Tab-separated table of C-alpha atoms and ligand atoms in Angstrom:
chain	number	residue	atom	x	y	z
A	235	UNK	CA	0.000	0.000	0.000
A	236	UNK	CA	1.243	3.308	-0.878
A	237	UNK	CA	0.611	7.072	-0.562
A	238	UNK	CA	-3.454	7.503	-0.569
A	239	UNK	CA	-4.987	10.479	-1.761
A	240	UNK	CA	-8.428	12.244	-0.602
A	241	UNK	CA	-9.203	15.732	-1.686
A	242	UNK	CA	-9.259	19.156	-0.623
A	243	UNK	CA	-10.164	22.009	-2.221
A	244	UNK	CA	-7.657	24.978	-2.926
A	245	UNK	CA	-8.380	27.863	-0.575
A	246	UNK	CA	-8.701	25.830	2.215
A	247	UNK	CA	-5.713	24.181	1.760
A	248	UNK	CA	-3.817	27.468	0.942
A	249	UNK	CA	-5.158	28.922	4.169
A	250	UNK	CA	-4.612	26.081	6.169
A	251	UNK	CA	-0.906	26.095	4.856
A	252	UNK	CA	-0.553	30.135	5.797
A	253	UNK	CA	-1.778	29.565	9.267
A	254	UNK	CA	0.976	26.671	10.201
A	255	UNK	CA	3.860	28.946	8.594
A	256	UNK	CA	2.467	31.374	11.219
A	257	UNK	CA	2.019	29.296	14.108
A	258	UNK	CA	5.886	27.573	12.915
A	259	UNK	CA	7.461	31.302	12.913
A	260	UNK	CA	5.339	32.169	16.524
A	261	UNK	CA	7.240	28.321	17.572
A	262	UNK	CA	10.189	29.634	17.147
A	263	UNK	CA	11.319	27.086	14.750
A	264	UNK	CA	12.520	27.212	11.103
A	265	UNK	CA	10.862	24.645	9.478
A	266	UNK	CA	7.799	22.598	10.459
A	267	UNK	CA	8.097	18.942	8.494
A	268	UNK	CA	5.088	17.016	8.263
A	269	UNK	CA	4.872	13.233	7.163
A	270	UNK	CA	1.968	11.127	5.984
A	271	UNK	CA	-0.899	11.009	8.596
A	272	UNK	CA	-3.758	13.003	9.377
A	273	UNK	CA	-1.232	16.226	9.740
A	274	UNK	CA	-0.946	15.966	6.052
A	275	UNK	CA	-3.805	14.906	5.116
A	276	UNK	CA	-5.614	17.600	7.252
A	277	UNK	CA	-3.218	19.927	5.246
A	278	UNK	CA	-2.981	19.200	1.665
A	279	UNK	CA	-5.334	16.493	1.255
A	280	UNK	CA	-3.006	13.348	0.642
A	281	UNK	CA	-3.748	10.130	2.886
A	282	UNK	CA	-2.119	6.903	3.404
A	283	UNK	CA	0.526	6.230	5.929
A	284	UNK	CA	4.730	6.553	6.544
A	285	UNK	CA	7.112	3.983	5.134
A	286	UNK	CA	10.344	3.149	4.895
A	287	UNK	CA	10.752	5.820	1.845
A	288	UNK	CA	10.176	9.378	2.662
A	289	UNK	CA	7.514	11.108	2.021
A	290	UNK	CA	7.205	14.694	3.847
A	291	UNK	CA	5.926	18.069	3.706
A	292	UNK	CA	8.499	20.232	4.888
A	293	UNK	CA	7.260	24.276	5.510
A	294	UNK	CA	9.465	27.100	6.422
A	295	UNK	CA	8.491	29.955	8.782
A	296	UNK	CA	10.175	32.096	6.185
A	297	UNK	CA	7.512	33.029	3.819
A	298	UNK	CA	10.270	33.608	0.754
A	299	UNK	CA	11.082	29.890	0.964
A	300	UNK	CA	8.670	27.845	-0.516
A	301	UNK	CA	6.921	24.900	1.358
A	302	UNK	CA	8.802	21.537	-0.696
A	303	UNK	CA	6.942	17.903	-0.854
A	304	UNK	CA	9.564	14.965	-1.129
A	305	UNK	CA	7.886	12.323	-2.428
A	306	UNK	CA	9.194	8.920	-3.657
A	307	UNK	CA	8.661	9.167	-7.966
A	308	UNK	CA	6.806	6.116	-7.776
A	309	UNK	CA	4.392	7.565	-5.262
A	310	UNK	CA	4.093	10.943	-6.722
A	311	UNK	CA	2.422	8.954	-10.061
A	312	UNK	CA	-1.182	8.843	-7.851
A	313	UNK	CA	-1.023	12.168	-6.861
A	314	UNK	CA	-1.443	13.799	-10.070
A	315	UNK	CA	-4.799	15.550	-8.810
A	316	UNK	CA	-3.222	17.112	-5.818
A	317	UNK	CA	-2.976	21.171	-6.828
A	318	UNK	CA	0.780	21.626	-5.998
A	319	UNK	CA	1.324	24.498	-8.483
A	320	UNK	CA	-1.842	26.615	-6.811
A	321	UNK	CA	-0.519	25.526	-3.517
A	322	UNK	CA	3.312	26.908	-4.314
A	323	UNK	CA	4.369	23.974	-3.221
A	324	UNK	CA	7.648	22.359	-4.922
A	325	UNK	CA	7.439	19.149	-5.404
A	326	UNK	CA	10.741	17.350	-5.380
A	327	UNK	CA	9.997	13.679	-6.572
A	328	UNK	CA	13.271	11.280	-5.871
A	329	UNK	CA	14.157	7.920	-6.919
A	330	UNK	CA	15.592	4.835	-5.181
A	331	UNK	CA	19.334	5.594	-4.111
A	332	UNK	CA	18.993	9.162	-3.726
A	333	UNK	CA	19.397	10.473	-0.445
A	334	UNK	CA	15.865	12.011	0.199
A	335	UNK	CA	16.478	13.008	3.684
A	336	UNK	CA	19.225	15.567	2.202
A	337	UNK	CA	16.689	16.170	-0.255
A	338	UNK	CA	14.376	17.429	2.058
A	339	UNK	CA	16.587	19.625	4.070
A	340	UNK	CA	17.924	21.561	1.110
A	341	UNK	CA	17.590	25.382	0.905
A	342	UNK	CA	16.037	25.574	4.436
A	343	UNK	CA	17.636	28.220	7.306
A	344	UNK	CA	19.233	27.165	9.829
A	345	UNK	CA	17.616	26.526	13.491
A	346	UNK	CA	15.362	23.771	15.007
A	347	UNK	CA	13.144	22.318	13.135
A	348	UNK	CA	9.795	20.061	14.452
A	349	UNK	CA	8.889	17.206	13.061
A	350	UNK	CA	4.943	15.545	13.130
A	351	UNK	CA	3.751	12.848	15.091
A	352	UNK	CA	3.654	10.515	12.501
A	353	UNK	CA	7.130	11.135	11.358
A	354	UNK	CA	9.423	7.837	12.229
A	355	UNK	CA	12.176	7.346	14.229
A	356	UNK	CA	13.748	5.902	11.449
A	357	UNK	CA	13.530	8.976	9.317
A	358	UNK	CA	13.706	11.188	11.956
A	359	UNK	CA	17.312	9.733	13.341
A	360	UNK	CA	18.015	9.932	9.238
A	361	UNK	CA	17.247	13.168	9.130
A	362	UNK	CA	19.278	14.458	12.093
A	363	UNK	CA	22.166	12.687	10.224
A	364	UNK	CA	21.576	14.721	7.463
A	365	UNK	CA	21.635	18.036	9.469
A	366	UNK	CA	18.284	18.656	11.507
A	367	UNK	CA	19.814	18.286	14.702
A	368	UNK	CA	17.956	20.385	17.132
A	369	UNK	CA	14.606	18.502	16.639
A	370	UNK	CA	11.314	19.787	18.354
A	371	UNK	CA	7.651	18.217	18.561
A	372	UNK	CA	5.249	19.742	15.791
A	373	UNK	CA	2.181	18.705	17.774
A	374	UNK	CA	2.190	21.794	19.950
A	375	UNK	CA	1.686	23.785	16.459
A	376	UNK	CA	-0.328	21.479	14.669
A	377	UNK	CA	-3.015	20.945	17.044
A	378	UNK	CA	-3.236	24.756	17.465
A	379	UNK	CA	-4.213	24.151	14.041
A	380	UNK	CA	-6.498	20.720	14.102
A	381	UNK	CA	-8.192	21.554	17.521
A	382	UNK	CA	-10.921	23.881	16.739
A	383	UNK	CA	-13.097	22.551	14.101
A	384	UNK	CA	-14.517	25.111	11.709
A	385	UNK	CA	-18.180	24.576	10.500
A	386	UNK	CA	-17.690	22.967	7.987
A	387	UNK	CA	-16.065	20.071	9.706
A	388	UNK	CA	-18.803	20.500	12.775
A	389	UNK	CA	-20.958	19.335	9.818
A	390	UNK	CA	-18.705	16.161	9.085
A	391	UNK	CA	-18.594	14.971	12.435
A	392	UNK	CA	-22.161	15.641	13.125
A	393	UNK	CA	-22.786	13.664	10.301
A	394	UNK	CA	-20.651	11.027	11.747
A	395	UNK	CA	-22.243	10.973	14.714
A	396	UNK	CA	-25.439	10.172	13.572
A	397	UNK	CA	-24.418	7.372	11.409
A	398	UNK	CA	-23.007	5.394	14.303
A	399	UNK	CA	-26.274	6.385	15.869
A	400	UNK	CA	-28.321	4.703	13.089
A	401	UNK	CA	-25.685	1.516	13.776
A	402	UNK	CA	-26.699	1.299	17.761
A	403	UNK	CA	-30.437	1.720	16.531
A	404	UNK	CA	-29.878	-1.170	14.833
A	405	UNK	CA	-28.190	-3.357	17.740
A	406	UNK	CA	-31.110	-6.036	18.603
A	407	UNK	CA	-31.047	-7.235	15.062
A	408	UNK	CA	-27.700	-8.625	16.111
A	409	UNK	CA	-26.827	-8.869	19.789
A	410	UNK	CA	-28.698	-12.175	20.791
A	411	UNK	CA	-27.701	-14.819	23.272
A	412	UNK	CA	-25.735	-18.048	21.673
A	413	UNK	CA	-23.966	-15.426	19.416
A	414	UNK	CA	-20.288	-15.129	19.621
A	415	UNK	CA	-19.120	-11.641	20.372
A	416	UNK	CA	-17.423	-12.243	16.633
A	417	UNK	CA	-20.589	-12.815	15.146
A	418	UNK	CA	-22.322	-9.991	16.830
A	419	UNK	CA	-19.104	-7.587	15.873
A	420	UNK	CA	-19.179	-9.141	12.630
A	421	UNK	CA	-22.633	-7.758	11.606
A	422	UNK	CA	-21.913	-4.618	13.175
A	423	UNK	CA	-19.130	-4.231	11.532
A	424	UNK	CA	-20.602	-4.414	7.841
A	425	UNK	CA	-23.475	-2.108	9.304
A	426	UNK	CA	-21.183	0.559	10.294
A	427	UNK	CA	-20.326	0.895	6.481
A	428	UNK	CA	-23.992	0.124	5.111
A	429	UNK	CA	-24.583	3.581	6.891
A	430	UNK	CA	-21.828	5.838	5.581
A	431	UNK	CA	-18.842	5.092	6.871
A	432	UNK	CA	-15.742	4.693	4.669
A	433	UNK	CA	-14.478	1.772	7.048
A	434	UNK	CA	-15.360	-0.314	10.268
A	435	UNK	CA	-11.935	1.509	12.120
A	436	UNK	CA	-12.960	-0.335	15.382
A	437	UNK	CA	-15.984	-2.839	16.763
A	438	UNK	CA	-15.476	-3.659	20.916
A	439	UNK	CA	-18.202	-6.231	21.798
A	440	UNK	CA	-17.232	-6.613	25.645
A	441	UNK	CA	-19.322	-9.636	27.033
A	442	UNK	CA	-20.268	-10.014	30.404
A	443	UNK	CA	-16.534	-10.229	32.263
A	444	UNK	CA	-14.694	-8.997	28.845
A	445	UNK	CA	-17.226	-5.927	29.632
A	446	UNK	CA	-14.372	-4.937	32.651
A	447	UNK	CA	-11.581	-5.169	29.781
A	448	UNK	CA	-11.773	-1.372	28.061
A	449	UNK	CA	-10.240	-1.934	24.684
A	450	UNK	CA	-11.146	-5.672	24.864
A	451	UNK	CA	-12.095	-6.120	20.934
A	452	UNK	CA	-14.115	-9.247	20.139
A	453	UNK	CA	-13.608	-12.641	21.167
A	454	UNK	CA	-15.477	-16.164	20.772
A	455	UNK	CA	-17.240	-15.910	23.927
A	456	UNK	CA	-20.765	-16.807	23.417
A	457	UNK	CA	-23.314	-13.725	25.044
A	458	UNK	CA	-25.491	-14.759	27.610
A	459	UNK	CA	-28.993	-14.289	28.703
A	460	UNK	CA	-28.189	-11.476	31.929
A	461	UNK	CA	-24.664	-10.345	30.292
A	462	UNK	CA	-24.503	-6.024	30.712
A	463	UNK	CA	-22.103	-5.867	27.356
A	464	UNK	CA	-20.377	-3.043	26.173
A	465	UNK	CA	-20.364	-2.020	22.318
A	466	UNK	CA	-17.655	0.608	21.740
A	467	UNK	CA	-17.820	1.340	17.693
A	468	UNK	CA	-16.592	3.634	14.710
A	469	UNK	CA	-15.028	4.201	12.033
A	470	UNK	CA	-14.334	7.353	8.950
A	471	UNK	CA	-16.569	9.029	6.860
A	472	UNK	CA	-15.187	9.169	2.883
A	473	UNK	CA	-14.203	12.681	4.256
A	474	UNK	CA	-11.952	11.003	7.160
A	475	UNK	CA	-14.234	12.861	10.160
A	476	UNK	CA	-14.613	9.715	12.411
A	477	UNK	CA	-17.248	8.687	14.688
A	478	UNK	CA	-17.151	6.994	18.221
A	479	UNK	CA	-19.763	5.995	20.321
A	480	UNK	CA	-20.234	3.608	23.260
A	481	UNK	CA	-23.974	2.179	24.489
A	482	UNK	CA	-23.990	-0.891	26.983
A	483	UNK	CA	-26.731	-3.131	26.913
A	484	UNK	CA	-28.289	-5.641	29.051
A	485	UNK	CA	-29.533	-8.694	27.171
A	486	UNK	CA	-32.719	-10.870	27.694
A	487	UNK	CA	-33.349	-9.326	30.860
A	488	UNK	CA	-33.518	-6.195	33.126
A	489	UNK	CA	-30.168	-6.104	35.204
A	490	UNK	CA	-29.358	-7.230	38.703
A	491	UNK	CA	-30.166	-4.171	41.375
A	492	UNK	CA	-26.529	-3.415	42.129
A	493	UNK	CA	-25.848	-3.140	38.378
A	494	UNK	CA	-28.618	-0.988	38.011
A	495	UNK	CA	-27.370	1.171	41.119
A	496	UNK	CA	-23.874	1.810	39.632
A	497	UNK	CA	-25.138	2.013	36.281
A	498	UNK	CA	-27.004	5.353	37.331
A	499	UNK	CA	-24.300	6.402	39.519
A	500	UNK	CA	-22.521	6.025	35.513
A	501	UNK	CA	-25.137	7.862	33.691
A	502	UNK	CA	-24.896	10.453	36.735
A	503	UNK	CA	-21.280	11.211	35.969
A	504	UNK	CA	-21.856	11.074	32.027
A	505	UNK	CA	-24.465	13.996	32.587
A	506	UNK	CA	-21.697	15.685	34.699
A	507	UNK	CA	-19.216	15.953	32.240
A	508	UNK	CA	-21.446	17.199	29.621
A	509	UNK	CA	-23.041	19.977	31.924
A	510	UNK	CA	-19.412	21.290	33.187
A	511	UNK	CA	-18.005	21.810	29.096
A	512	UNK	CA	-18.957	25.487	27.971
A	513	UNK	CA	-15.777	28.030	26.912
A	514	UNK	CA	-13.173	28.608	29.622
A	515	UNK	CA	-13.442	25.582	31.978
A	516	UNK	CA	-10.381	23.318	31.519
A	517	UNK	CA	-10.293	19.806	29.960
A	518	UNK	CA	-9.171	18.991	33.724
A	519	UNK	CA	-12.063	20.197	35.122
A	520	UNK	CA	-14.331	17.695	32.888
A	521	UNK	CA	-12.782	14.948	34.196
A	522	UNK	CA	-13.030	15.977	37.477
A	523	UNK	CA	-16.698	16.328	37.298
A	524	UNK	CA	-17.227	13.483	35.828
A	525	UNK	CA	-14.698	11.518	38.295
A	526	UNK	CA	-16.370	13.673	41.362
A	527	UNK	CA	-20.079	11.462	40.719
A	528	UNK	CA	-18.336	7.966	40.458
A	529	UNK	CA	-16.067	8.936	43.459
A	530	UNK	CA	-19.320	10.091	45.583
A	531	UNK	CA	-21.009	6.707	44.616
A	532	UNK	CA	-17.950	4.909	45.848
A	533	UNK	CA	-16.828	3.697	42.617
A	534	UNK	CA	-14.166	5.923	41.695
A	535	UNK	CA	-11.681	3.096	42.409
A	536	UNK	CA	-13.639	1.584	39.006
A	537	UNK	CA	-13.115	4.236	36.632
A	538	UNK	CA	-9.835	3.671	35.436
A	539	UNK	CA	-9.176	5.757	32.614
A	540	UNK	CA	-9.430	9.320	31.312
A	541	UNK	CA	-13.121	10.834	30.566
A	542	UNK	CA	-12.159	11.270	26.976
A	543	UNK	CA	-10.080	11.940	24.160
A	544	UNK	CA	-10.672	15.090	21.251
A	545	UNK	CA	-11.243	13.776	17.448
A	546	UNK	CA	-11.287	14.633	14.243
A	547	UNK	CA	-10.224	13.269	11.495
A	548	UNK	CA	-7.937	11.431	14.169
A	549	UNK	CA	-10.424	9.090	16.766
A	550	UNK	CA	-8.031	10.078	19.244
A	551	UNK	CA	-6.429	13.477	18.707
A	552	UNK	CA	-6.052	17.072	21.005
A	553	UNK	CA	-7.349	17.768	23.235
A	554	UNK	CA	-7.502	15.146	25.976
A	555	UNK	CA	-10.086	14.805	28.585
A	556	UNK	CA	-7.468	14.104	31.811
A	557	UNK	CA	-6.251	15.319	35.092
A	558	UNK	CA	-3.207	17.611	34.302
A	559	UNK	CA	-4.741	19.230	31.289
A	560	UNK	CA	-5.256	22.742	32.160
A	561	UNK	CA	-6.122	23.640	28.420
A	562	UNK	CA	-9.008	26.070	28.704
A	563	UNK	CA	-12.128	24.851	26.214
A	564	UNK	CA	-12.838	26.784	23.247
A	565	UNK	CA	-16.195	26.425	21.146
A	566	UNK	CA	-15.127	24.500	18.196
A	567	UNK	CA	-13.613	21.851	20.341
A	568	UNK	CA	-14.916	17.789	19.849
A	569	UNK	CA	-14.402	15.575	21.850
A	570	UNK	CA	-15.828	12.486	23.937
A	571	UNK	CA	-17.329	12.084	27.290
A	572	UNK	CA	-16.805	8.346	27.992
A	573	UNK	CA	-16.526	7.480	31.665
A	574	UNK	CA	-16.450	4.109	32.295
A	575	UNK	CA	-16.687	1.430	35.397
A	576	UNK	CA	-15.241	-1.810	35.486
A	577	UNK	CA	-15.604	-4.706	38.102
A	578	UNK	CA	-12.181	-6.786	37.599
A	579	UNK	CA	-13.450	-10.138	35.587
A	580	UNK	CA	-17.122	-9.451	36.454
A	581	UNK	CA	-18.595	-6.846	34.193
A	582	UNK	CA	-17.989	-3.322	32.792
A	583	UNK	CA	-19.917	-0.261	31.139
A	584	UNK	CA	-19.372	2.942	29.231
A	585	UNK	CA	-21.365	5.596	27.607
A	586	UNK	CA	-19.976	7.551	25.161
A	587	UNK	CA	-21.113	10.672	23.400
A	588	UNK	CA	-18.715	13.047	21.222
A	589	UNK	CA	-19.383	16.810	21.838
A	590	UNK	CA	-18.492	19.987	20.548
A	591	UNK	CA	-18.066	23.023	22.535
A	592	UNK	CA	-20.889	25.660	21.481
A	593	UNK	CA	-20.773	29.310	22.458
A	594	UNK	CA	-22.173	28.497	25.941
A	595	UNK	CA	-22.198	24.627	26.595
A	596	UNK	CA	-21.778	21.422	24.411
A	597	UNK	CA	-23.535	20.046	21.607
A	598	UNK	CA	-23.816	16.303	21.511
A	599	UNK	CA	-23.158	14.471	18.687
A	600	UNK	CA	-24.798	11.100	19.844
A	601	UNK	CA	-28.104	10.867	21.032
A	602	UNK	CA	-29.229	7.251	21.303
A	603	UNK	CA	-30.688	6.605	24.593
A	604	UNK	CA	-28.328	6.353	27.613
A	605	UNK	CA	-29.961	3.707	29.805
A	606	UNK	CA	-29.136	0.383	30.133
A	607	UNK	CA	-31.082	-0.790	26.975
A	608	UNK	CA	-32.715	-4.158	27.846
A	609	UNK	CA	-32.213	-6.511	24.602
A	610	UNK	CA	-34.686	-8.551	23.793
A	611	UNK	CA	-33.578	-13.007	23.710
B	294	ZN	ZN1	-10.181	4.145	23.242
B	295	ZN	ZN1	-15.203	4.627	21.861
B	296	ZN	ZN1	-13.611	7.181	22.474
């Protein structure tokens, strides 16, 4: 598999382009270089992922130096449709035996230079050797960048939300007991695309015990009449704007009374969450008041990972739901709200709803019902 391509249309791309040579200049660093991932293909529109051959955007702060994209000649054939020329971006194709690393650092100042997340350490210990020695992180300037979504991409993920919605509407045809949790995933899996998604990215059918397991995936467990079971699913649009959403359901039967109890105490911290986001309150304090409900219940010792994680065209990008982050919201801002609890090897739940920070509070993204949804079996 090579170098993928998607589209993007001109301006944005131009202005998208203009802003990081800002935000690189404001970094204090001479060069921003940016290698196949969502970075680039937030930027100029071309997909796929990083291989042993380097591909890489590479963008001075200096606006008389010209952004340059090295791209393997074989590569560069299937990207024909990307705009370089309105871009004024130079394209510098190379060939096998050529040293692209040296390629890519030609004509740039001097100074430190920061490198994407997606760029290797293989390249990047390649490219110090060629002469970027004082190498930086680019995240700090590229999610300055990716964080705050502009309508247009509101739209996308909206859209994506309610696609994995119409997927959990869809969850008795397929969640039965005497089905493996393979089976069950299986179905969802082809569902997820039957209602717009480019790809099933992920499908987490936790069972019963595999419920307590977060990123358990799908196993041959067979489901249970009484299993709570967790269903954790997404995937991209064509336009790369992912969904993510996480319903737990109790199948064949209404759940035990102290399931019940600590599955409100759960929906109690959900609502939490979703009430503390407006503009100005940190991603900190969203996890705190979401951690504060579970903690009151006695139950904090069962909520073992962050309240959530920001996405985009990246199902886990900026900014992060967590203790320590002191990043104030700002509307434009997705992210999820996805508290969890988990009883060691017993059972497990989760709801999860992305939202977007609005002018004065959140907009969700997911709105499938957040009760423990009794299956029918
Ligand atoms: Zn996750
Ligand atoms: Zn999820
Ligand atoms: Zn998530």
């Amino acid at each position: 598999m090579g170098v993928l391509s998607s589209t993007i249309d001109v301006p944005t791309a131009r202005g998208r382009l203009a802003r990081l040579r800002g935000l690189t200049e404001a970094a204090g660093v001479s060069a921003v270089l940016v290698s196949p991932g969502s970075d680039l293909r937030y930027l100029i529109g071309v997909g796929g992922g990083s291989f042993e051959r380097l591909t890489a955007l590479v963008v001075p702060a200096d606006p008389a130096v010209a952004p340059c994209f090295v791209v393997p000649k074989l590569e560069y054939a299937g990207l024909g449709h990307i705009p370089f020329d309105d871009l004024e971006v130079e394209v510098r194709p190379w060939v096998d035996g050529e040293d692209a690393h040296a390629l890519a650092l030609a004509g740039l100042p001097p100074g430190p230079m920061a490198f994407s997340d997606t760029t290797t350490a293989l390249h990047l210990f390649q490219l110090r050797d060629a002469g970027a020695t004082d190498q930086r992180p680019a995240w700090p300037i590229v999610r300055e960048l990716r964080m705050r979504k502009t309508p247009e991409e509101l739209a996308e993920l909206r859209a994506a939300g309610a696609a994995i919605d119409r997927v959990h509407s869809r969850i008795a045809e397929w969640l039965r007991p005497g089905r493996t949790e393979r089976e069950v995933g299986s179905d969802i899996a082809a569902a997820i695309v039957e209602e717009g998604h480019a790809a099933a990215e992920f499908v987490i059918v936790g069972s019963g015990p595999n419920g307590s397991s977060p990123h358990h995936a799908l196993s041959d467990r067979v489901i249970e009449r009484g299993d709570v079971v967790v269903v954790d699913i997404g995937g991209p649009l064509p336009s790369g704007y992912c969904s993510d959403s996480t319903r737990t359901y109790a199948v064949g039967r209404a759940p035990e009374p102290d399931v019940a109890s600590a599955y409100a105490a759960l929906q109690a911290s959900h609502q939490a969450a979703v009430d503390a986001v407006r503009p100005g309150v940190t991603c900190q304090d969203v996890d705190r008041a979401a951690r504060r409900v579970l903690v009151e219940a006695g139950l904090g010792d069962h909520f073992i990972h962050r309240t959530g994680h920001g996405i985009g065209l990246d199902v886990h990008e900026e900014p992060y739901i967590v203790e320590g982050n002191v990043l104030p919201l700002e509307s434009g801002m997705t992210f999820s709200i996805e508290p969890c609890i988990v009883f060691q090897g017993r059972w497990g739940a989760r709801i999860e709803d992305i939202v977007a920070v609005t002018a004065d509070g959140a907009e969700r993204f997911n709105n499938r019902p957040r009760d423990l949804v009794v299956i029918p079996g």
